[in-house]
Amino acid sequence: MSCEKVDLKSLSLNQVCDFLQELGEPKFRGKQIYQWLHKKQVDSWDEMTNVSKSLREKLKENCTLTSLKKEAVQISKIDGTRKYLFLLEDGNVIESVLMRYKHGNSVCISSQVGCRMGCRFCASTLDGLVRGLRPSEMLDQIYQIGKDIGERISNVVVMGTGEPMDNYDNLLQFIHMLTDENGLNMSQRNLTVSTCGIVPRIRQLADEKLSITLALSLHASNQEKRKELMPVANSFEIHEVIDACKYYFEQTGRRVTFEYSLVGGVNDSEEDAKELSILIKGMNCHINLIPVNPIKERDYVSSNTQVVNAFKNKLEKNGINVTIRREMGRDIDGACGQLRKRYISAERTVD
Ligand code: SAH
């Protein structure tokens, strides 16, 4: 007999109802409990005050209640951006970021502990992949931050550590639960998933016909340069990736965002901008330019402001929608995954 406990917060409403039926409870209790977990977002069984003590005991016996522990927070004095380090039940740590905009609060969540994609400029991948996050662990990053600031979270971007398409089933379950009316009830339109370009998964996601935004990490205007920066390009050729993005738009009607991290002297020339314009010609898309955030383990440098502006102007002249990513929380900055990395190294030093 398996004695593995069920991670109740990772189950959809229907799955919770079925599970309760298996425990010999009426189905309707499922909705009650689902709402405790995802609407009221309780951190313990005993907070479920309209659930009988005996059922709470049964749940404790059979289930775990995933609840992330806030291990550290850095708050920007400039714009209120907050970087959170959360501790998971198995001792791993993950990073999430809250960004405050005029139009609302946006949370950037991690989808995995570490990452195996190996992008050359990224800190999150330096120690490889530990494991994918469960739906509950993705959701709880948002719940804990919402409770911490006592405000509604209106947007979510899956752009933290990890490759969401490398944790596809959990990602999809997370999306359905985040947008369920018995939970946070977020609109799909307010959710963005960023990928380094795993083509079959992009196509699979397109076929789900959701209204979420796809962000594609492009970072180069041709296959050769992309391969230098992103090992995933060895598996999927740049035109295949672009075709998958076109397919995503056809299936969902959602404009794709291309992320392009500008690396000084590597992908930021006028020629690169020209080639990029040709690559995505005619697409209903948007380009987000990100001056690369240098990490100490690599010697890439950021493009200077003039180069960034010249790159932007060139794209605009070619009729492309382009924005430069506003730098949030510059005073607490460190590239993606650096807070976690520092934390892990500090632990090791203590050992
Ligand atoms: N794995 C996903 C999502 C996580 S990374 C993806 O690749 O899209 C989120 C974005 O930040 C990606 O576009 C990634 O390429 C970019 N990024 C990572 N490290 C960076 C750095 N040091 N400077 C600038 N952008 C970086």
CSV table of C-alpha atoms and ligand atoms in Angstrom, one decimal:
chain,number,residue,atom,x,y,z
A,1,MET,CA,0.0,0.0,0.0
A,2,SER,CA,1.3,3.4,-0.9
A,3,CYS,CA,1.6,5.8,2.0
A,4,GLU,CA,2.5,8.8,-0.1
A,5,LYS,CA,0.4,11.8,0.9
A,6,VAL,CA,-1.6,13.7,-1.6
A,7,ASP,CA,-0.6,17.3,-2.3
A,8,LEU,CA,-4.1,18.6,-2.0
A,9,LYS,CA,-3.3,22.1,-3.3
A,10,SER,CA,-2.1,20.7,-6.6
A,11,LEU,CA,-5.5,19.1,-7.4
A,12,SER,CA,-8.1,20.8,-9.5
A,13,LEU,CA,-11.6,21.3,-8.1
A,14,ASN,CA,-12.9,18.1,-9.8
A,15,GLN,CA,-9.9,16.2,-8.5
A,16,VAL,CA,-10.5,17.5,-4.9
A,17,CYS,CA,-14.2,16.5,-5.2
A,18,ASP,CA,-13.3,13.0,-6.4
A,19,PHE,CA,-10.6,12.6,-3.6
A,20,LEU,CA,-13.1,13.6,-0.9
A,21,GLN,CA,-15.6,11.0,-2.3
A,22,GLU,CA,-12.8,8.4,-1.9
A,23,LEU,CA,-12.5,9.5,1.7
A,24,GLY,CA,-16.2,8.8,2.1
A,25,GLU,CA,-17.2,12.4,2.2
A,26,PRO,CA,-20.0,14.1,0.1
A,27,LYS,CA,-18.7,15.7,-3.1
A,28,PHE,CA,-19.8,19.2,-2.2
A,29,ARG,CA,-17.2,19.4,0.5
A,30,GLY,CA,-14.7,19.5,-2.3
A,31,LYS,CA,-15.7,23.0,-3.3
A,32,GLN,CA,-15.6,24.2,0.2
A,33,ILE,CA,-12.1,22.9,0.7
A,34,TYR,CA,-10.9,24.1,-2.7
A,35,GLN,CA,-12.0,27.6,-1.8
A,36,TRP,CA,-10.2,27.4,1.5
A,37,LEU,CA,-7.0,26.5,-0.3
A,38,HIS,CA,-7.3,28.8,-3.3
A,39,LYS,CA,-9.6,31.7,-2.4
A,40,LYS,CA,-8.9,32.2,1.3
A,41,GLN,CA,-5.5,30.7,0.8
A,42,VAL,CA,-5.1,29.2,4.3
A,43,ASP,CA,-1.7,27.8,5.5
A,44,SER,CA,-3.1,25.2,7.9
A,45,TRP,CA,-6.0,22.7,8.1
A,46,ASP,CA,-7.2,24.2,11.3
A,47,GLU,CA,-8.1,27.5,9.6
A,48,MET,CA,-10.8,25.6,7.7
A,49,THR,CA,-13.4,26.6,10.3
A,50,ASN,CA,-16.5,25.2,8.6
A,51,VAL,CA,-14.9,21.8,8.1
A,52,SER,CA,-15.5,19.3,10.9
A,53,LYS,CA,-12.7,18.4,13.2
A,54,SER,CA,-12.9,14.8,12.1
A,55,LEU,CA,-12.6,15.6,8.4
A,56,ARG,CA,-9.7,18.0,9.2
A,57,GLU,CA,-8.0,15.1,11.0
A,58,LYS,CA,-8.6,12.8,8.0
A,59,LEU,CA,-7.1,15.4,5.7
A,60,LYS,CA,-4.0,15.8,7.9
A,61,GLU,CA,-3.5,12.1,7.8
A,62,ASN,CA,-3.8,11.7,4.0
A,63,CYS,CA,-2.6,15.0,2.6
A,64,THR,CA,0.0,17.6,2.7
A,65,LEU,CA,-0.8,21.3,2.6
A,66,THR,CA,1.9,23.0,0.6
A,67,SER,CA,2.8,26.4,2.0
A,68,LEU,CA,6.0,28.2,1.1
A,69,LYS,CA,8.0,29.8,3.8
A,70,LYS,CA,9.3,33.3,3.3
A,71,GLU,CA,13.1,32.9,3.9
A,72,ALA,CA,14.2,36.4,2.8
A,73,VAL,CA,12.8,39.5,1.1
A,74,GLN,CA,14.7,42.4,-0.5
A,75,ILE,CA,12.7,45.5,-1.0
A,76,SER,CA,13.7,48.2,-3.5
A,77,LYS,CA,13.8,51.7,-2.2
A,78,ILE,CA,13.4,53.1,-5.7
A,79,ASP,CA,10.2,51.5,-6.9
A,80,GLY,CA,9.0,49.0,-4.3
A,81,THR,CA,10.0,45.9,-6.2
A,82,ARG,CA,10.3,42.9,-3.9
A,83,LYS,CA,12.5,39.9,-4.4
A,84,TYR,CA,11.4,36.9,-2.3
A,85,LEU,CA,13.3,33.8,-1.5
A,86,PHE,CA,10.9,30.9,-0.6
A,87,LEU,CA,11.8,27.7,1.2
A,88,LEU,CA,10.1,24.5,-0.1
A,89,GLU,CA,9.2,21.5,2.1
A,90,ASP,CA,12.2,19.5,0.7
A,91,GLY,CA,14.7,22.2,1.7
A,92,ASN,CA,15.1,23.7,-1.8
A,93,VAL,CA,14.8,27.5,-2.3
A,94,ILE,CA,13.2,29.4,-5.1
A,95,GLU,CA,12.9,33.1,-6.1
A,96,SER,CA,9.9,35.2,-7.0
A,97,VAL,CA,9.6,38.9,-7.7
A,98,LEU,CA,6.8,41.4,-7.2
A,99,MET,CA,6.8,44.4,-9.5
A,100,ARG,CA,4.4,47.3,-8.8
A,101,TYR,CA,3.1,49.1,-11.8
A,102,LYS,CA,0.4,51.8,-12.2
A,103,HIS,CA,-1.9,49.2,-13.7
A,104,GLY,CA,-1.4,46.7,-10.9
A,105,ASN,CA,0.8,44.2,-9.1
A,106,SER,CA,2.7,41.7,-11.2
A,107,VAL,CA,4.4,38.6,-9.8
A,108,CYS,CA,7.2,36.8,-11.6
A,109,ILE,CA,7.3,33.2,-10.6
A,110,SER,CA,9.7,30.3,-10.9
A,111,SER,CA,8.6,27.1,-12.6
A,112,GLN,CA,11.5,24.8,-11.6
A,113,VAL,CA,14.2,24.5,-9.0
A,114,GLY,CA,17.2,25.3,-11.2
A,115,CYS,CA,17.1,24.8,-15.0
A,116,ARG,CA,18.8,22.5,-17.5
A,117,MET,CA,18.5,24.8,-20.6
A,118,GLY,CA,22.0,26.2,-20.2
A,119,CYS,CA,21.5,29.7,-21.7
A,120,ARG,CA,25.0,31.2,-21.5
A,121,PHE,CA,24.1,34.5,-19.9
A,122,CYS,CA,21.6,33.1,-17.3
A,123,ALA,CA,22.4,32.5,-13.6
A,124,SER,CA,19.5,30.2,-13.0
A,125,THR,CA,21.0,27.4,-15.0
A,126,LEU,CA,24.6,27.4,-13.7
A,127,ASP,CA,23.9,24.5,-11.3
A,128,GLY,CA,21.5,22.6,-13.5
A,129,LEU,CA,18.0,21.3,-12.8
A,130,VAL,CA,17.0,20.0,-9.4
A,131,ARG,CA,13.3,19.4,-10.2
A,132,GLY,CA,10.1,20.9,-11.6
A,133,LEU,CA,7.7,22.7,-9.3
A,134,ARG,CA,4.3,21.3,-8.5
A,135,PRO,CA,1.2,23.3,-9.3
A,136,SER,CA,0.8,24.1,-5.6
A,137,GLU,CA,4.3,25.5,-5.4
A,138,MET,CA,3.8,27.7,-8.4
A,139,LEU,CA,0.4,29.0,-7.1
A,140,ASP,CA,1.7,29.5,-3.6
A,141,GLN,CA,4.4,32.0,-4.7
A,142,ILE,CA,1.5,34.2,-5.8
A,143,TYR,CA,-0.7,33.6,-2.8
A,144,GLN,CA,2.1,34.3,-0.3
A,145,ILE,CA,3.2,37.5,-2.0
A,146,GLY,CA,-0.5,38.7,-2.2
A,147,LYS,CA,-0.9,38.0,1.5
A,148,ASP,CA,2.5,39.6,2.3
A,149,ILE,CA,1.5,42.9,0.7
A,150,GLY,CA,-2.2,42.7,1.5
A,151,GLU,CA,-3.1,43.6,-2.1
A,152,ARG,CA,-4.5,41.9,-5.2
A,153,ILE,CA,-2.1,40.4,-7.7
A,154,SER,CA,-3.4,41.3,-11.1
A,155,ASN,CA,-0.7,39.8,-13.4
A,156,VAL,CA,1.5,36.8,-13.4
A,157,VAL,CA,4.6,36.2,-15.6
A,158,VAL,CA,6.2,32.7,-15.6
A,159,MET,CA,9.7,34.2,-16.2
A,160,GLY,CA,11.6,33.3,-13.1
A,161,THR,CA,14.0,30.4,-12.7
A,162,GLY,CA,13.2,27.3,-14.9
A,163,GLU,CA,11.8,26.5,-18.3
A,164,PRO,CA,8.0,26.2,-18.0
A,165,MET,CA,7.8,24.0,-21.1
A,166,ASP,CA,10.1,21.5,-19.4
A,167,ASN,CA,7.5,21.2,-16.7
A,168,TYR,CA,4.5,21.2,-19.1
A,169,ASP,CA,1.8,19.2,-17.3
A,170,ASN,CA,2.3,21.0,-14.0
A,171,LEU,CA,2.3,24.3,-15.9
A,172,LEU,CA,-1.0,23.6,-17.5
A,173,GLN,CA,-2.6,22.4,-14.3
A,174,PHE,CA,-1.3,25.6,-12.7
A,175,ILE,CA,-2.8,27.8,-15.4
A,176,HIS,CA,-6.2,26.2,-15.1
A,177,MET,CA,-6.2,26.5,-11.3
A,178,LEU,CA,-5.0,30.1,-11.3
A,179,THR,CA,-7.8,31.1,-13.6
A,180,ASP,CA,-10.5,29.0,-11.9
A,181,GLU,CA,-13.4,31.1,-10.5
A,182,ASN,CA,-13.2,29.2,-7.2
A,183,GLY,CA,-9.6,30.3,-6.7
A,184,LEU,CA,-7.8,33.5,-7.6
A,185,ASN,CA,-9.9,33.8,-10.7
A,186,MET,CA,-7.2,35.6,-12.7
A,187,SER,CA,-8.0,36.3,-16.3
A,188,GLN,CA,-5.9,34.3,-18.8
A,189,ARG,CA,-5.1,37.5,-20.5
A,190,ASN,CA,-3.1,38.6,-17.5
A,191,LEU,CA,-0.8,35.6,-17.6
A,192,THR,CA,2.4,35.4,-19.6
A,193,VAL,CA,4.5,32.3,-20.1
A,194,SER,CA,8.1,32.7,-21.3
A,195,THR,CA,10.0,29.9,-23.0
A,196,CYS,CA,13.4,29.4,-24.5
A,197,GLY,CA,11.7,27.8,-27.5
A,198,ILE,CA,10.8,24.1,-27.1
A,199,VAL,CA,9.0,23.8,-30.4
A,200,PRO,CA,6.7,20.8,-29.8
A,201,ARG,CA,5.5,22.3,-26.5
A,202,ILE,CA,4.8,25.7,-28.0
A,203,ARG,CA,2.6,23.9,-30.6
A,204,GLN,CA,0.9,21.8,-27.9
A,205,LEU,CA,0.2,24.9,-25.9
A,206,ALA,CA,-1.2,26.6,-29.0
A,207,ASP,CA,-3.6,23.7,-29.4
A,208,GLU,CA,-4.9,24.3,-25.9
A,209,LYS,CA,-6.3,27.6,-27.3
A,210,LEU,CA,-5.9,29.5,-24.1
A,211,SER,CA,-5.8,33.3,-24.0
A,212,ILE,CA,-2.4,33.6,-22.3
A,213,THR,CA,0.5,35.5,-23.8
A,214,LEU,CA,3.5,33.6,-25.1
A,215,ALA,CA,6.9,35.2,-24.6
A,216,LEU,CA,9.6,33.7,-26.7
A,217,SER,CA,13.3,34.2,-25.7
A,218,LEU,CA,14.9,34.8,-29.0
A,219,HIS,CA,18.1,36.7,-28.2
A,220,ALA,CA,19.6,36.3,-31.7
A,221,SER,CA,18.7,37.1,-35.3
A,222,ASN,CA,20.1,34.0,-36.8
A,223,GLN,CA,20.7,30.3,-36.0
A,224,GLU,CA,24.5,30.6,-35.6
A,225,LYS,CA,24.4,33.3,-33.1
A,226,ARG,CA,21.4,31.8,-31.3
A,227,LYS,CA,23.4,28.5,-30.9
A,228,GLU,CA,26.2,30.4,-29.2
A,229,LEU,CA,23.9,31.9,-26.6
A,230,MET,CA,21.3,29.2,-26.2
A,231,PRO,CA,22.1,25.4,-26.3
A,232,VAL,CA,18.4,24.7,-26.9
A,233,ALA,CA,19.0,26.0,-30.5
A,234,ASN,CA,20.9,22.8,-31.2
A,235,SER,CA,17.6,21.0,-30.9
A,236,PHE,CA,15.3,23.5,-32.6
A,237,GLU,CA,16.3,25.6,-35.6
A,238,ILE,CA,15.4,29.3,-35.4
A,239,HIS,CA,12.9,29.2,-38.3
A,240,GLU,CA,11.2,26.2,-36.7
A,241,VAL,CA,10.8,28.3,-33.5
A,242,ILE,CA,9.4,31.3,-35.4
A,243,ASP,CA,7.0,29.0,-37.3
A,244,ALA,CA,5.8,27.7,-33.9
A,245,CYS,CA,5.2,31.3,-32.8
A,246,LYS,CA,3.2,32.0,-35.9
A,247,TYR,CA,1.2,28.9,-35.2
A,248,TYR,CA,0.6,30.1,-31.6
A,249,PHE,CA,-0.9,33.3,-33.0
A,250,GLU,CA,-3.0,31.5,-35.5
A,251,GLN,CA,-4.5,29.2,-32.9
A,252,THR,CA,-5.0,31.7,-30.1
A,253,GLY,CA,-5.2,35.2,-31.7
A,254,ARG,CA,-2.7,36.3,-29.1
A,255,ARG,CA,0.2,38.5,-30.1
A,256,VAL,CA,3.5,36.9,-29.3
A,257,THR,CA,6.2,38.8,-27.4
A,258,PHE,CA,9.9,38.2,-28.4
A,259,GLU,CA,12.4,38.8,-25.7
A,260,TYR,CA,15.8,39.9,-26.9
A,261,SER,CA,18.5,40.4,-24.3
A,262,LEU,CA,21.1,42.7,-25.8
A,263,VAL,CA,24.7,41.4,-25.2
A,264,GLY,CA,27.4,44.0,-25.9
A,265,GLY,CA,29.3,43.2,-29.1
A,266,VAL,CA,27.4,39.9,-29.6
A,267,ASN,CA,23.9,40.5,-30.9
A,268,ASP,CA,23.4,44.3,-30.8
A,269,SER,CA,24.7,45.6,-34.1
A,270,GLU,CA,22.7,47.4,-36.8
A,271,GLU,CA,23.1,44.3,-38.9
A,272,ASP,CA,21.6,42.2,-36.2
A,273,ALA,CA,18.6,44.6,-36.0
A,274,LYS,CA,18.2,44.4,-39.8
A,275,GLU,CA,18.4,40.6,-39.8
A,276,LEU,CA,15.9,40.4,-36.9
A,277,SER,CA,13.4,42.7,-38.8
A,278,ILE,CA,13.5,40.3,-41.7
A,279,LEU,CA,13.2,37.2,-39.5
A,280,ILE,CA,9.9,38.3,-38.0
A,281,LYS,CA,8.6,40.3,-40.9
A,282,GLY,CA,4.8,40.4,-41.1
A,283,MET,CA,4.2,38.9,-37.7
A,284,ASN,CA,1.8,40.3,-35.3
A,285,CYS,CA,4.3,40.6,-32.5
A,286,HIS,CA,6.1,42.8,-30.1
A,287,ILE,CA,9.8,42.9,-29.1
A,288,ASN,CA,11.0,43.5,-25.6
A,289,LEU,CA,14.6,44.5,-25.5
A,290,ILE,CA,16.5,43.7,-22.3
A,291,PRO,CA,20.0,45.0,-21.7
A,292,VAL,CA,21.7,41.8,-20.5
A,293,ASN,CA,22.3,41.7,-16.8
A,294,PRO,CA,25.9,40.5,-16.5
A,295,ILE,CA,26.6,37.6,-14.1
A,296,LYS,CA,30.0,37.1,-12.6
A,297,GLU,CA,30.4,33.6,-13.9
A,298,ARG,CA,30.4,34.8,-17.6
A,299,ASP,CA,32.1,37.6,-19.3
A,300,TYR,CA,29.2,39.0,-21.3
A,301,VAL,CA,28.6,42.7,-20.9
A,302,SER,CA,25.5,44.8,-21.4
A,303,SER,CA,25.1,47.0,-24.4
A,304,ASN,CA,25.4,50.7,-23.7
A,305,THR,CA,22.4,53.1,-23.8
A,306,GLN,CA,23.2,54.5,-27.2
A,307,VAL,CA,23.5,51.0,-28.7
A,308,VAL,CA,20.2,50.0,-27.2
A,309,ASN,CA,18.5,53.1,-28.5
A,310,ALA,CA,20.0,52.7,-32.0
A,311,PHE,CA,18.8,49.0,-32.0
A,312,LYS,CA,15.3,50.1,-31.0
A,313,ASN,CA,15.2,52.8,-33.6
A,314,LYS,CA,16.3,50.5,-36.4
A,315,LEU,CA,13.5,48.0,-35.5
A,316,GLU,CA,10.9,50.8,-35.3
A,317,LYS,CA,11.9,52.1,-38.7
A,318,ASN,CA,11.1,48.7,-40.0
A,319,GLY,CA,7.6,48.9,-38.5
A,320,ILE,CA,8.1,46.7,-35.5
A,321,ASN,CA,6.5,47.3,-32.1
A,322,VAL,CA,9.4,47.5,-29.6
A,323,THR,CA,9.9,48.4,-26.0
A,324,ILE,CA,12.9,48.5,-23.8
A,325,ARG,CA,12.3,46.6,-20.6
A,326,ARG,CA,12.1,49.1,-17.7
A,327,GLU,CA,14.6,48.2,-15.1
A,328,MET,CA,12.8,47.4,-11.9
A,329,GLY,CA,14.4,47.3,-8.5
A,330,ARG,CA,17.8,48.3,-9.7
A,331,ASP,CA,19.1,48.7,-6.2
A,332,ILE,CA,18.3,45.1,-5.3
A,333,ASP,CA,19.1,43.9,-8.7
A,334,GLY,CA,21.1,40.9,-9.6
A,335,ALA,CA,20.3,38.8,-12.6
A,336,CYS,CA,17.6,36.1,-12.5
A,337,GLY,CA,18.5,33.4,-10.0
A,338,GLN,CA,21.3,35.2,-8.3
A,339,LEU,CA,19.5,35.7,-4.9
A,340,ARG,CA,19.0,31.9,-4.8
A,341,LYS,CA,22.5,31.2,-5.9
A,342,ARG,CA,24.0,33.5,-3.3
A,343,TYR,CA,21.8,31.8,-0.7
A,344,ILE,CA,22.9,28.3,-1.7
A,345,SER,CA,26.6,29.2,-1.7
A,346,ALA,CA,26.3,30.8,1.7
A,347,GLU,CA,24.8,27.6,3.1
A,348,ARG,CA,27.6,25.6,1.6
A,349,THR,CA,30.2,27.9,3.2
A,350,VAL,CA,28.5,27.4,6.6
A,351,ASP,CA,28.7,23.6,6.1
B,1,SAH,N1,13.1,29.6,-19.4
B,1,SAH,C1,12.3,30.7,-19.8
B,1,SAH,C2,11.9,31.6,-18.7
B,1,SAH,C3,12.9,32.1,-17.7
B,1,SAH,S1,14.1,33.3,-18.1
B,1,SAH,C4,12.9,31.4,-20.9
B,1,SAH,O1,14.0,31.1,-21.4
B,1,SAH,O2,12.2,32.3,-21.5
B,1,SAH,C5,13.2,34.8,-18.4
B,1,SAH,C6,13.9,35.7,-19.4
B,1,SAH,O3,15.1,36.4,-18.9
B,1,SAH,C7,14.4,35.0,-20.6
B,1,SAH,O4,14.1,35.8,-21.8
B,1,SAH,C8,15.9,34.9,-20.4
B,1,SAH,O5,16.6,34.6,-21.6
B,1,SAH,C9,16.2,36.2,-19.7
B,1,SAH,N2,17.4,36.2,-19.0
B,1,SAH,C10,18.0,35.3,-18.2
B,1,SAH,N3,19.1,35.8,-17.6
B,1,SAH,C11,19.3,37.0,-18.1
B,1,SAH,C12,20.3,38.0,-17.9
B,1,SAH,N4,21.4,37.7,-17.1
B,1,SAH,N5,20.2,39.2,-18.5
B,1,SAH,C13,19.1,39.4,-19.3
B,1,SAH,N6,18.1,38.5,-19.5
B,1,SAH,C14,18.2,37.3,-19.0
